[in-house]
CSV table of C-alpha atoms in Angstrom, one decimal:
chain,number,residue,atom,x,y,z
Y,1,MET,CA,-115.5,-27.9,-122.5
Y,2,SER,CA,-118.3,-27.4,-125.1
Y,3,LYS,CA,-120.9,-27.5,-122.3
Y,4,PHE,CA,-119.0,-24.8,-120.4
Y,5,ARG,CA,-118.8,-22.7,-123.6
Y,6,THR,CA,-122.6,-23.1,-124.1
Y,7,VAL,CA,-123.3,-21.7,-120.6
Y,8,PHE,CA,-120.7,-19.0,-121.2
Y,9,ASN,CA,-122.3,-17.9,-124.5
Y,10,VAL,CA,-125.8,-17.9,-123.1
Y,11,GLU,CA,-124.9,-15.8,-120.1
Y,12,TYR,CA,-122.8,-13.4,-122.2
Y,13,SER,CA,-125.4,-13.0,-125.0
Y,14,GLN,CA,-128.2,-12.5,-122.5
Y,15,VAL,CA,-126.5,-9.4,-121.1
Y,16,VAL,CA,-124.9,-7.8,-124.2
Y,17,LYS,CA,-128.0,-8.1,-126.3
Y,18,LYS,CA,-130.0,-6.0,-123.9
Y,19,LYS,CA,-130.6,-2.3,-124.6
Y,20,SER,CA,-129.8,-1.6,-121.0
Y,21,PHE,CA,-126.2,-2.9,-121.6
Y,22,LEU,CA,-125.7,-0.4,-124.4
Y,23,VAL,CA,-127.3,2.4,-122.4
Y,24,GLY,CA,-125.0,1.5,-119.4
Y,25,ILE,CA,-121.9,1.8,-121.5
Y,26,PHE,CA,-122.5,5.5,-122.1
Y,27,LEU,CA,-124.6,6.3,-119.0
Y,28,THR,CA,-122.2,4.9,-116.5
Y,29,PRO,CA,-119.2,7.1,-117.3
Y,30,ILE,CA,-121.6,10.1,-117.4
Y,31,ILE,CA,-122.9,9.2,-113.9
Y,32,MET,CA,-119.3,8.7,-112.6
Y,33,ILE,CA,-118.3,12.1,-113.9
Y,34,ALA,CA,-121.4,13.7,-112.4
Y,35,PHE,CA,-120.7,12.2,-109.0
Y,36,THR,CA,-117.0,12.8,-108.9
Y,37,VAL,CA,-115.7,15.5,-111.2
Y,38,LEU,CA,-118.6,17.9,-110.9
Y,39,PRO,CA,-118.4,18.2,-107.1
Y,40,ALA,CA,-114.8,19.1,-107.4
Y,41,VAL,CA,-115.5,21.7,-110.0
Y,42,PHE,CA,-118.3,23.2,-107.9
Y,43,ALA,CA,-116.1,23.0,-104.8
Y,44,THR,CA,-113.5,25.2,-106.5
Y,45,GLN,CA,-115.9,27.7,-107.8
Y,46,GLY,CA,-115.7,31.1,-106.2
Y,47,VAL,CA,-118.1,34.0,-106.1
Y,48,SER,CA,-118.8,36.3,-109.1
Y,49,PRO,CA,-117.4,39.8,-108.7
Y,50,GLY,CA,-119.5,42.0,-106.4
Y,51,GLN,CA,-122.0,39.2,-105.6
Y,52,ASP,CA,-120.7,38.6,-102.0
Y,53,THR,CA,-121.9,41.2,-99.5
Y,54,PHE,CA,-120.5,41.5,-96.1
Y,55,ALA,CA,-120.8,43.7,-93.0
Y,56,ILE,CA,-118.4,44.4,-90.1
Y,57,ILE,CA,-119.0,45.0,-86.4
Y,58,ASP,CA,-115.9,46.6,-85.0
Y,59,MET,CA,-115.5,46.6,-81.2
Y,60,SER,CA,-111.8,47.1,-81.2
Y,61,GLY,CA,-112.0,50.8,-80.7
Y,62,SER,CA,-109.4,51.2,-83.4
Y,63,ASP,CA,-109.3,51.2,-87.2
Y,64,ILE,CA,-109.1,47.4,-87.7
Y,65,GLY,CA,-112.6,47.3,-89.1
Y,66,GLN,CA,-111.9,50.1,-91.6
Y,67,ARG,CA,-108.7,48.4,-92.7
Y,68,LEU,CA,-110.5,45.1,-93.1
Y,69,ALA,CA,-113.3,46.8,-95.1
Y,70,ASP,CA,-110.7,48.5,-97.4
Y,71,ALA,CA,-108.7,45.4,-98.0
Y,72,ILE,CA,-111.6,43.1,-98.7
Y,73,THR,CA,-113.4,45.6,-101.1
Y,74,GLU,CA,-110.1,46.1,-103.0
Y,75,TYR,CA,-109.6,42.3,-103.4
Y,76,LYS,CA,-110.0,41.2,-107.1
Y,77,LEU,CA,-110.5,37.6,-108.1
Y,78,ASP,CA,-107.9,38.0,-110.8
Y,79,ASN,CA,-105.5,40.6,-112.1
Y,80,ASP,CA,-107.6,41.4,-115.2
Y,81,SER,CA,-110.8,42.0,-113.2
Y,82,THR,CA,-111.9,45.6,-112.7
Y,83,GLN,CA,-114.6,44.8,-110.1
Y,84,SER,CA,-114.1,43.8,-106.5
Y,85,ALA,CA,-115.1,40.3,-105.4
Y,86,HIS,CA,-116.9,41.6,-102.3
Y,87,ARG,CA,-119.2,44.4,-101.5
Y,88,LEU,CA,-119.3,46.1,-98.1
Y,89,TYR,CA,-122.9,46.5,-96.8
Y,90,GLN,CA,-122.0,48.6,-93.7
Y,91,LEU,CA,-119.2,49.0,-91.1
Y,92,TYR,CA,-120.6,49.4,-87.6
Y,93,HIS,CA,-118.6,50.6,-84.6
Y,94,ILE,CA,-119.8,49.5,-81.2
Y,95,ASP,CA,-118.4,50.4,-77.8
Y,96,PRO,CA,-116.5,47.3,-76.4
Y,97,ASP,CA,-118.5,47.5,-73.1
Y,98,ASN,CA,-121.9,47.8,-74.8
Y,99,THR,CA,-122.9,44.1,-75.0
Y,100,HIS,CA,-126.6,45.0,-75.5
Y,101,ALA,CA,-125.8,47.0,-78.6
Y,102,LEU,CA,-123.8,44.0,-79.9
Y,103,ASP,CA,-126.7,41.6,-79.4
Y,104,SER,CA,-129.1,44.0,-81.1
Y,105,MET,CA,-126.8,44.5,-84.0
Y,106,ARG,CA,-126.2,40.7,-84.4
Y,107,SER,CA,-130.0,40.1,-84.4
Y,108,PHE,CA,-130.3,42.8,-87.1
Y,109,LEU,CA,-127.6,41.3,-89.3
Y,110,ASP,CA,-128.8,37.8,-88.7
Y,111,SER,CA,-132.2,38.9,-90.2
Y,112,LEU,CA,-130.4,40.4,-93.2
Y,113,ILE,CA,-128.6,37.1,-93.8
Y,114,LEU,CA,-131.9,35.2,-93.7
Y,115,ASP,CA,-133.3,37.8,-96.1
Y,116,LYS,CA,-130.2,37.3,-98.3
Y,117,GLU,CA,-129.4,41.0,-98.2
Y,118,VAL,CA,-126.0,40.1,-96.6
Y,119,ASP,CA,-124.0,37.0,-97.1
Y,120,ARG,CA,-121.8,37.2,-94.0
Y,121,TYR,CA,-120.6,39.6,-91.3
Y,122,VAL,CA,-117.4,39.8,-89.3
Y,123,ILE,CA,-117.2,40.7,-85.6
Y,124,ILE,CA,-113.9,42.2,-84.4
Y,125,MET,CA,-113.8,41.7,-80.7
Y,126,PRO,CA,-112.1,44.1,-78.2
Y,127,ASN,CA,-108.3,43.7,-78.1
Y,128,ALA,CA,-108.4,41.5,-81.2
Y,129,GLU,CA,-104.7,42.3,-82.0
Y,130,LYS,CA,-103.8,40.6,-78.7
Y,131,THR,CA,-106.5,37.8,-78.5
Y,132,ASP,CA,-106.9,37.1,-82.2
Y,133,SER,CA,-110.7,37.1,-81.4
Y,134,VAL,CA,-112.5,37.7,-84.7
Y,135,LEU,CA,-115.7,35.8,-85.7
Y,136,MET,CA,-117.4,35.3,-89.1
Y,137,ILE,CA,-121.1,34.6,-89.2
Y,138,SER,CA,-122.5,33.1,-92.4
Y,139,LYS,CA,-125.1,30.6,-93.5
Y,140,SER,CA,-122.7,28.9,-95.9
Y,141,LEU,CA,-119.3,27.3,-95.2
Y,142,GLY,CA,-117.3,28.8,-98.2
Y,143,PHE,CA,-113.8,27.7,-97.3
Y,144,ARG,CA,-112.2,29.7,-100.1
Y,145,ILE,CA,-113.8,32.9,-98.9
Y,146,ALA,CA,-113.1,32.1,-95.3
Y,147,ARG,CA,-109.5,31.5,-96.1
Y,148,ARG,CA,-109.3,34.8,-97.9
Y,149,PHE,CA,-110.8,36.7,-94.9
Y,150,ASP,CA,-108.4,34.8,-92.6
Y,151,ARG,CA,-105.4,35.8,-94.5
Y,152,ILE,CA,-106.4,39.5,-94.8
Y,153,ILE,CA,-107.4,39.9,-91.1
Y,154,SER,CA,-104.2,38.0,-90.0
Y,155,ASN,CA,-102.1,40.6,-91.9
Y,156,ILE,CA,-104.0,43.5,-90.4
Y,157,LEU,CA,-103.6,42.2,-86.9
Y,158,THR,CA,-99.9,41.5,-87.5
Y,159,LYS,CA,-99.5,45.1,-88.6
Y,160,LYS,CA,-101.3,46.4,-85.5
Y,161,ARG,CA,-99.1,44.3,-83.3
Y,162,PHE,CA,-95.9,45.6,-85.0
Y,163,GLU,CA,-97.2,49.2,-84.8
Y,164,GLY,CA,-97.8,48.7,-81.1
Y,165,SER,CA,-94.3,47.4,-80.5
Y,166,ASN,CA,-91.1,49.4,-80.2
Y,167,ILE,CA,-89.5,47.8,-83.2
Y,168,ASP,CA,-88.4,50.6,-85.5
Y,169,VAL,CA,-88.8,48.8,-88.8
Y,170,ASP,CA,-91.2,49.5,-91.6
Y,171,VAL,CA,-94.2,47.1,-91.1
Y,172,ASP,CA,-94.8,46.5,-94.8
Y,173,LYS,CA,-91.2,45.3,-95.2
Y,174,ILE,CA,-91.6,42.9,-92.3
Y,175,LEU,CA,-94.8,41.5,-93.7
Y,176,SER,CA,-93.2,41.2,-97.1
Y,177,LEU,CA,-90.3,39.3,-95.6
Y,178,THR,CA,-92.6,37.0,-93.6
Y,179,ARG,CA,-95.2,36.5,-96.2
Y,180,ARG,CA,-96.7,33.0,-96.7
Y,181,ILE,CA,-96.3,31.0,-99.8
Y,182,ASP,CA,-98.5,28.2,-101.4
Y,183,MET,CA,-96.1,25.5,-102.3
Y,184,ILE,CA,-96.6,23.7,-105.6
Y,185,GLN,CA,-96.4,20.0,-105.1
Y,186,LYS,CA,-94.6,17.8,-107.6
Y,187,ALA,CA,-93.9,14.1,-107.8
Y,188,PRO,CA,-90.4,12.7,-108.3
Y,189,GLY,CA,-89.6,13.3,-111.9
Y,190,GLY,CA,-91.1,16.8,-111.9
Y,191,LYS,CA,-94.7,16.2,-112.7
Y,192,THR,CA,-97.2,18.4,-110.9
Y,193,ARG,CA,-99.2,16.9,-108.1
Y,194,ASP,CA,-102.7,18.3,-107.7
Y,195,PHE,CA,-104.8,17.1,-104.7
Y,196,LEU,CA,-108.2,17.3,-106.5
Y,197,SER,CA,-107.0,15.5,-109.6
Y,198,ILE,CA,-105.3,12.7,-107.5
Y,199,TYR,CA,-108.3,12.3,-105.2
Y,200,PHE,CA,-111.0,12.3,-107.9
Y,201,GLY,CA,-108.8,10.3,-110.3
Y,202,ALA,CA,-108.5,7.5,-107.7
Y,203,LEU,CA,-112.2,7.8,-106.8
Y,204,ILE,CA,-113.3,7.3,-110.5
Y,205,PHE,CA,-111.2,4.1,-110.8
Y,206,ILE,CA,-112.5,2.7,-107.5
Y,207,LEU,CA,-116.1,3.5,-108.4
Y,208,ILE,CA,-115.7,1.7,-111.8
Y,209,VAL,CA,-114.6,-1.4,-110.0
Y,210,PHE,CA,-117.3,-1.0,-107.4
Y,211,ALA,CA,-120.1,-0.5,-110.0
Y,212,SER,CA,-118.9,-3.4,-112.2
Y,213,VAL,CA,-118.6,-5.9,-109.3
Y,214,MET,CA,-121.9,-4.9,-107.6
Y,215,GLY,CA,-123.9,-4.6,-110.8
Y,216,PHE,CA,-122.9,-7.8,-112.5
Y,217,GLY,CA,-122.4,-9.8,-109.3
Y,218,GLN,CA,-125.9,-9.2,-108.2
Y,219,ILE,CA,-127.3,-10.1,-111.6
Y,220,LEU,CA,-125.4,-13.4,-111.3
Y,221,MET,CA,-126.7,-14.0,-107.8
Y,222,ARG,CA,-130.3,-13.3,-108.7
Y,223,SER,CA,-130.2,-15.5,-111.8
Y,224,ILE,CA,-129.0,-18.4,-109.7
Y,225,ILE,CA,-131.7,-17.9,-107.1
Y,226,ASP,CA,-134.4,-17.7,-109.9
Y,227,GLU,CA,-133.1,-20.8,-111.6
Y,228,LYS,CA,-132.9,-22.6,-108.3
Y,229,ASN,CA,-136.5,-21.7,-107.3
Y,230,SER,CA,-137.9,-22.6,-110.7
Y,231,ARG,CA,-136.0,-25.9,-110.6
Y,232,ILE,CA,-134.4,-25.1,-114.0
Y,233,VAL,CA,-131.1,-25.7,-112.3
Y,234,GLU,CA,-131.9,-29.4,-111.9
Y,235,VAL,CA,-132.3,-29.6,-115.7
Y,236,LEU,CA,-129.0,-27.7,-116.2
Y,237,VAL,CA,-126.9,-29.9,-113.8
Y,238,SER,CA,-128.2,-33.0,-115.6
Y,239,SER,CA,-126.3,-31.7,-118.7
Y,240,VAL,CA,-123.3,-29.8,-117.2
Y,241,SER,CA,-121.3,-30.2,-114.0
Y,242,PRO,CA,-122.0,-27.7,-111.2
Y,243,PHE,CA,-118.5,-26.3,-111.6
Y,244,GLN,CA,-119.0,-25.8,-115.3
Y,245,LEU,CA,-122.3,-24.1,-114.6
Y,246,MET,CA,-120.9,-21.8,-112.0
Y,247,MET,CA,-117.8,-20.8,-113.9
Y,248,GLY,CA,-119.8,-20.5,-117.2
Y,249,LYS,CA,-122.1,-18.0,-115.4
Y,250,VAL,CA,-119.2,-16.1,-113.7
Y,251,LEU,CA,-117.0,-15.8,-116.8
Y,252,GLY,CA,-119.9,-15.2,-119.2
Y,253,LEU,CA,-121.1,-12.2,-117.2
Y,254,GLY,CA,-117.4,-11.3,-116.7
Y,255,ALA,CA,-116.9,-11.2,-120.5
Y,256,ALA,CA,-119.9,-8.8,-120.7
Y,257,ASN,CA,-118.3,-6.7,-118.0
Y,258,LEU,CA,-115.0,-6.7,-119.8
Y,259,THR,CA,-116.7,-5.7,-123.1
Y,260,GLN,CA,-118.1,-2.7,-121.3
Y,261,VAL,CA,-114.7,-1.8,-119.9
Y,262,ALA,CA,-113.1,-2.3,-123.3
Y,263,VAL,CA,-115.5,0.1,-124.9
Y,264,TRP,CA,-114.6,2.7,-122.2
Y,265,LEU,CA,-110.9,2.1,-122.9
Y,266,VAL,CA,-111.5,2.7,-126.6
Y,267,ILE,CA,-113.3,5.9,-125.8
Y,268,GLY,CA,-110.5,6.9,-123.5
Y,269,LEU,CA,-107.9,6.1,-126.2
Y,270,GLY,CA,-109.9,8.3,-128.6
Y,271,ILE,CA,-109.9,11.1,-126.0
Y,272,PHE,CA,-106.1,10.6,-125.5
Y,273,ILE,CA,-105.4,10.8,-129.2
Y,274,PHE,CA,-107.4,14.0,-129.5
Y,275,ARG,CA,-106.6,15.3,-126.1
Y,276,GLY,CA,-105.4,18.6,-127.5
Y,277,ALA,CA,-108.9,19.4,-128.8
Y,278,PHE,CA,-110.4,18.6,-125.3
Y,279,ASN,CA,-107.9,20.9,-123.6
Y,280,ILE,CA,-107.2,18.4,-120.8
Y,281,PRO,CA,-104.7,19.7,-118.3
Y,282,ALA,CA,-101.4,17.8,-118.3
Y,283,HIS,CA,-101.5,16.7,-114.7
Y,284,ILE,CA,-105.0,15.1,-115.2
Y,285,GLY,CA,-103.8,13.5,-118.4
Y,286,ASP,CA,-100.8,12.0,-116.6
Y,287,ILE,CA,-103.2,10.1,-114.3
Y,288,ILE,CA,-105.9,9.1,-116.7
Y,289,PHE,CA,-103.6,8.0,-119.5
Y,290,ASN,CA,-100.8,6.5,-117.4
Y,291,PRO,CA,-100.1,3.0,-118.9
Y,292,VAL,CA,-99.0,1.6,-115.6
Y,293,ILE,CA,-102.2,2.7,-113.9
Y,294,ILE,CA,-104.4,1.4,-116.8
Y,295,LEU,CA,-102.7,-2.0,-116.9
Y,296,PHE,CA,-103.0,-2.6,-113.1
Y,297,PHE,CA,-106.5,-1.2,-113.1
Y,298,VAL,CA,-107.6,-3.8,-115.8
Y,299,LEU,CA,-105.8,-6.6,-114.0
Y,300,PHE,CA,-107.3,-5.8,-110.6
Y,301,MET,CA,-110.7,-5.2,-112.0
Y,302,VAL,CA,-110.7,-8.7,-113.6
Y,303,ILE,CA,-109.5,-10.2,-110.4
Y,304,ALA,CA,-112.1,-8.3,-108.3
Y,305,TYR,CA,-114.9,-9.3,-110.6
Y,306,ILE,CA,-114.0,-13.0,-110.6
Y,307,MET,CA,-113.4,-12.9,-106.8
Y,308,TYR,CA,-116.6,-11.2,-105.8
Y,309,SER,CA,-118.7,-12.9,-108.5
Y,310,THR,CA,-117.7,-16.2,-107.1
Y,311,ILE,CA,-118.8,-15.0,-103.7
Y,312,PHE,CA,-122.1,-13.8,-105.2
Y,313,ALA,CA,-122.6,-17.2,-106.9
Y,314,LEU,CA,-121.9,-18.9,-103.6
Y,315,ILE,CA,-124.5,-16.7,-101.9
Y,316,GLY,CA,-127.0,-17.4,-104.7
Y,317,SER,CA,-126.5,-21.1,-104.2
Y,318,ILE,CA,-127.2,-21.2,-100.5
Y,319,CYS,CA,-130.1,-18.7,-100.4
Y,320,ASN,CA,-133.7,-19.3,-101.4
Y,321,THR,CA,-135.0,-15.7,-101.8
Y,322,ASP,CA,-133.6,-12.3,-102.7
Y,323,LYS,CA,-134.5,-11.1,-99.2
Y,324,GLU,CA,-132.4,-13.8,-97.7
Y,325,ALA,CA,-129.5,-12.9,-100.0
Y,326,GLN,CA,-129.6,-9.2,-99.1
Y,327,ASN,CA,-128.3,-10.0,-95.6
Y,328,PHE,CA,-125.0,-11.0,-97.3
Y,329,ILE,CA,-124.8,-7.9,-99.6
Y,330,PHE,CA,-124.1,-5.4,-96.8
Y,331,PRO,CA,-120.6,-6.8,-95.8
Y,332,ILE,CA,-119.6,-7.1,-99.4
Y,333,THR,CA,-120.6,-3.5,-100.0
Y,334,ILE,CA,-118.6,-2.3,-97.0
Y,335,LEU,CA,-115.5,-4.2,-98.2
Y,336,LEU,CA,-115.8,-2.6,-101.7
Y,337,MET,CA,-116.4,0.9,-100.2
Y,338,LEU,CA,-113.6,0.8,-97.6
Y,339,PRO,CA,-111.1,2.4,-100.0
Y,340,ILE,CA,-113.6,5.2,-100.7
Y,341,ILE,CA,-114.0,5.7,-96.9
Y,342,LEU,CA,-110.2,5.7,-96.4
Y,343,LEU,CA,-109.4,7.6,-99.6
Y,344,MET,CA,-108.7,11.0,-97.9
Y,345,TYR,CA,-106.3,9.3,-95.5
Y,346,MET,CA,-104.6,7.3,-98.3
Y,347,VAL,CA,-104.1,10.4,-100.5
Y,348,GLN,CA,-102.0,11.8,-97.6
Y,349,GLN,CA,-100.4,8.5,-96.5
Y,350,PRO,CA,-100.4,6.1,-99.5
Y,351,ASP,CA,-97.2,4.5,-98.4
Y,352,SER,CA,-98.0,4.1,-94.7
Y,353,THR,CA,-97.9,0.7,-92.9
Y,354,PHE,CA,-101.7,0.8,-92.4
Y,355,SER,CA,-102.3,1.4,-96.2
Y,356,LYS,CA,-99.8,-1.4,-97.1
Y,357,ILE,CA,-101.4,-3.9,-94.7
Y,358,LEU,CA,-104.9,-3.2,-96.0
Y,359,SER,CA,-103.8,-3.5,-99.6
Y,360,PHE,CA,-102.5,-7.0,-99.1
Y,361,ILE,CA,-105.7,-8.4,-97.5
Y,362,PRO,CA,-106.9,-10.4,-100.5
Y,363,LEU,CA,-110.6,-9.2,-100.4
Y,364,LEU,CA,-109.4,-5.6,-100.3
Y,365,THR,CA,-106.3,-5.9,-102.5
Y,366,PRO,CA,-108.0,-5.0,-105.9
Y,367,THR,CA,-109.7,-1.8,-104.7
Y,368,MET,CA,-107.0,-0.7,-102.2
Y,369,MET,CA,-104.2,-1.3,-104.7
Y,370,VAL,CA,-106.0,0.6,-107.5
Y,371,ALA,CA,-106.4,3.5,-105.1
Y,372,ARG,CA,-102.7,3.5,-104.1
Y,373,ILE,CA,-101.4,3.2,-107.7
Y,374,ASN,CA,-103.5,6.1,-108.7
Y,375,ILE,CA,-102.3,8.2,-105.9
Y,376,MET,CA,-98.6,7.3,-106.3
Y,377,ALA,CA,-98.8,7.3,-110.1
Y,378,PRO,CA,-95.6,5.4,-111.1
Y,379,GLU,CA,-94.3,6.7,-114.4
Y,380,SER,CA,-92.9,3.4,-115.7
Y,381,PHE,CA,-92.9,-0.4,-115.0
Y,382,SER,CA,-89.5,0.0,-113.3
Y,383,PHE,CA,-89.0,-2.5,-110.4
Y,384,ALA,CA,-87.0,0.3,-108.7
Y,385,ASP,CA,-90.3,1.8,-107.8
Y,386,PRO,CA,-91.7,-0.1,-104.8
Y,387,ILE,CA,-95.3,0.5,-105.7
Y,388,VAL,CA,-94.8,-1.4,-109.0
Y,389,ILE,CA,-93.4,-4.4,-107.0
Y,390,GLU,CA,-96.2,-4.2,-104.4
Y,391,ALA,CA,-98.8,-4.0,-107.2
Y,392,GLY,CA,-97.3,-7.1,-108.9
Y,393,LEU,CA,-97.4,-9.0,-105.6
Y,394,GLY,CA,-100.9,-7.8,-105.0
Y,395,VAL,CA,-101.9,-9.2,-108.4
Y,396,LEU,CA,-100.2,-12.6,-107.6
Y,397,THR,CA,-101.6,-13.0,-104.0
Y,398,SER,CA,-105.2,-11.9,-104.9
Y,399,ALA,CA,-105.2,-14.2,-108.0
Y,400,LEU,CA,-104.0,-17.2,-105.9
Y,401,PHE,CA,-106.7,-16.3,-103.3
Y,402,THR,CA,-109.3,-16.2,-106.0
Y,403,VAL,CA,-108.3,-19.6,-107.2
Y,404,GLY,CA,-108.7,-21.0,-103.7
Y,405,LEU,CA,-112.0,-19.2,-103.3
Y,406,ILE,CA,-113.3,-20.7,-106.6
Y,407,TRP,CA,-112.4,-24.2,-105.3
Y,408,VAL,CA,-114.3,-23.7,-102.0
Y,409,ALA,CA,-117.2,-22.0,-103.7
Y,410,ALA,CA,-117.5,-24.8,-106.3
Y,411,ARG,CA,-117.8,-27.4,-103.6
Y,412,ILE,CA,-120.5,-25.4,-101.8
Y,413,PHE,CA,-122.3,-24.6,-105.1
Y,414,ARG,CA,-122.7,-28.2,-106.2
Y,415,VAL,CA,-124.8,-29.0,-103.0
Y,416,GLY,CA,-126.4,-25.6,-102.4
Y,417,ILE,CA,-128.1,-25.3,-105.7
Y,418,LEU,CA,-130.0,-28.5,-105.0
Y,419,MET,CA,-131.1,-27.6,-101.5
Y,420,TYR,CA,-134.6,-26.0,-101.2
Y,421,GLY,CA,-136.8,-24.6,-98.4
Y,422,LYS,CA,-134.1,-24.6,-95.8
Y,423,ARG,CA,-131.6,-22.0,-94.9
Y,424,ALA,CA,-128.1,-23.3,-94.9
Y,425,THR,CA,-126.2,-23.0,-91.6
Y,426,LEU,CA,-122.5,-22.6,-91.3
Y,427,PRO,CA,-121.9,-26.2,-90.0
Y,428,GLU,CA,-123.9,-27.6,-92.9
Y,429,ILE,CA,-121.9,-25.5,-95.4
Y,430,LEU,CA,-118.6,-26.7,-93.9
Y,431,LYS,CA,-119.9,-30.3,-94.4
Y,432,TRP,CA,-120.7,-29.6,-98.0
Y,433,ILE,CA,-117.1,-28.6,-98.6
Y,434,LYS,CA,-115.9,-32.0,-97.3
Y,435,TYR,CA,-118.4,-34.0,-99.4
Y,436,ARG,CA,-116.9,-36.1,-102.2
């Protein structure tokens, strides 16, 4: 036990005494925020009043273009604003049969877009109220602006259709009765559900697991390869057993990893205590400071680290060079990134059969379950909530799988670290497991 503790202490102290470890404690959350929160903030940013300039080509032969121009230029970003969000460059009326004039006008407006004098233009095609044929040409894909134009032109075309019908009812009253609403989504219990906060909240937790596992796991793998090539490992195994050496390295670096996470939790606790001063919205605070999410996140992160670090130790023991080991890194990276790839689907279907099956595959359980818990956000540890039971089963099954993986990896490790100059094949590795 004392030899294991010696290996553990050496591995732990080598990491935490480095300046890069201290820098990483503060730099990693900043990078996480930069890559997750800021894109969401920018994605929700609209245009400043009067900055967006648009033109209209009206081929309808009616007043649809003028109505659109009036409605868009009257649109304000908020009730307190005195300036319109959009500025009309010009409204052009073109004969529906004059396609040459349309091509010339489009070329002219395209050049204005390239010269940044106009941001977009709208083409209202002939019989648009019957065919719904309206185009928007723009260099950028601003979905909020496009949705705004969609809603306004839809109302105008609906009005035109009602005006052309024989229904003797006031059009504005009908539009008022048939107006669309944006439903506010709430979770059972009444808490507000916001797509961006759920999506990016889950993404942050997955990225922390990913960064910890890949960062410390590769450090472990490279240290084993270096010690193997320098023959230091022969000296080490003369003093400690291969199992003690492997677990001392895995848990020593794991302790450094947990130290980093503990510092982040302390920082998070400080933010939680003074959350009023940071003006954090309640629905974001409910995700970040949810004790159920935090507990399962820590459990799954520890399991993920030990599970994948054991795999990295195994890879380091059977490889002779970094280049050779890189061939095994890609599948591990894909396994860890799979929840990120599927996150958009899981946000919409966190309780589907597909999501449940993936979250009970041991190598995927830590990251998939972290994502599902964040999305479903249980409010308490009540076993009446299925996600709490599933998360508990996930902890149990992935922990048992990790124990079995350690047993297999230890048997391969004891032989692999003493093999030089020859790439281990699968049949040989299977034989190493059976050696006594």
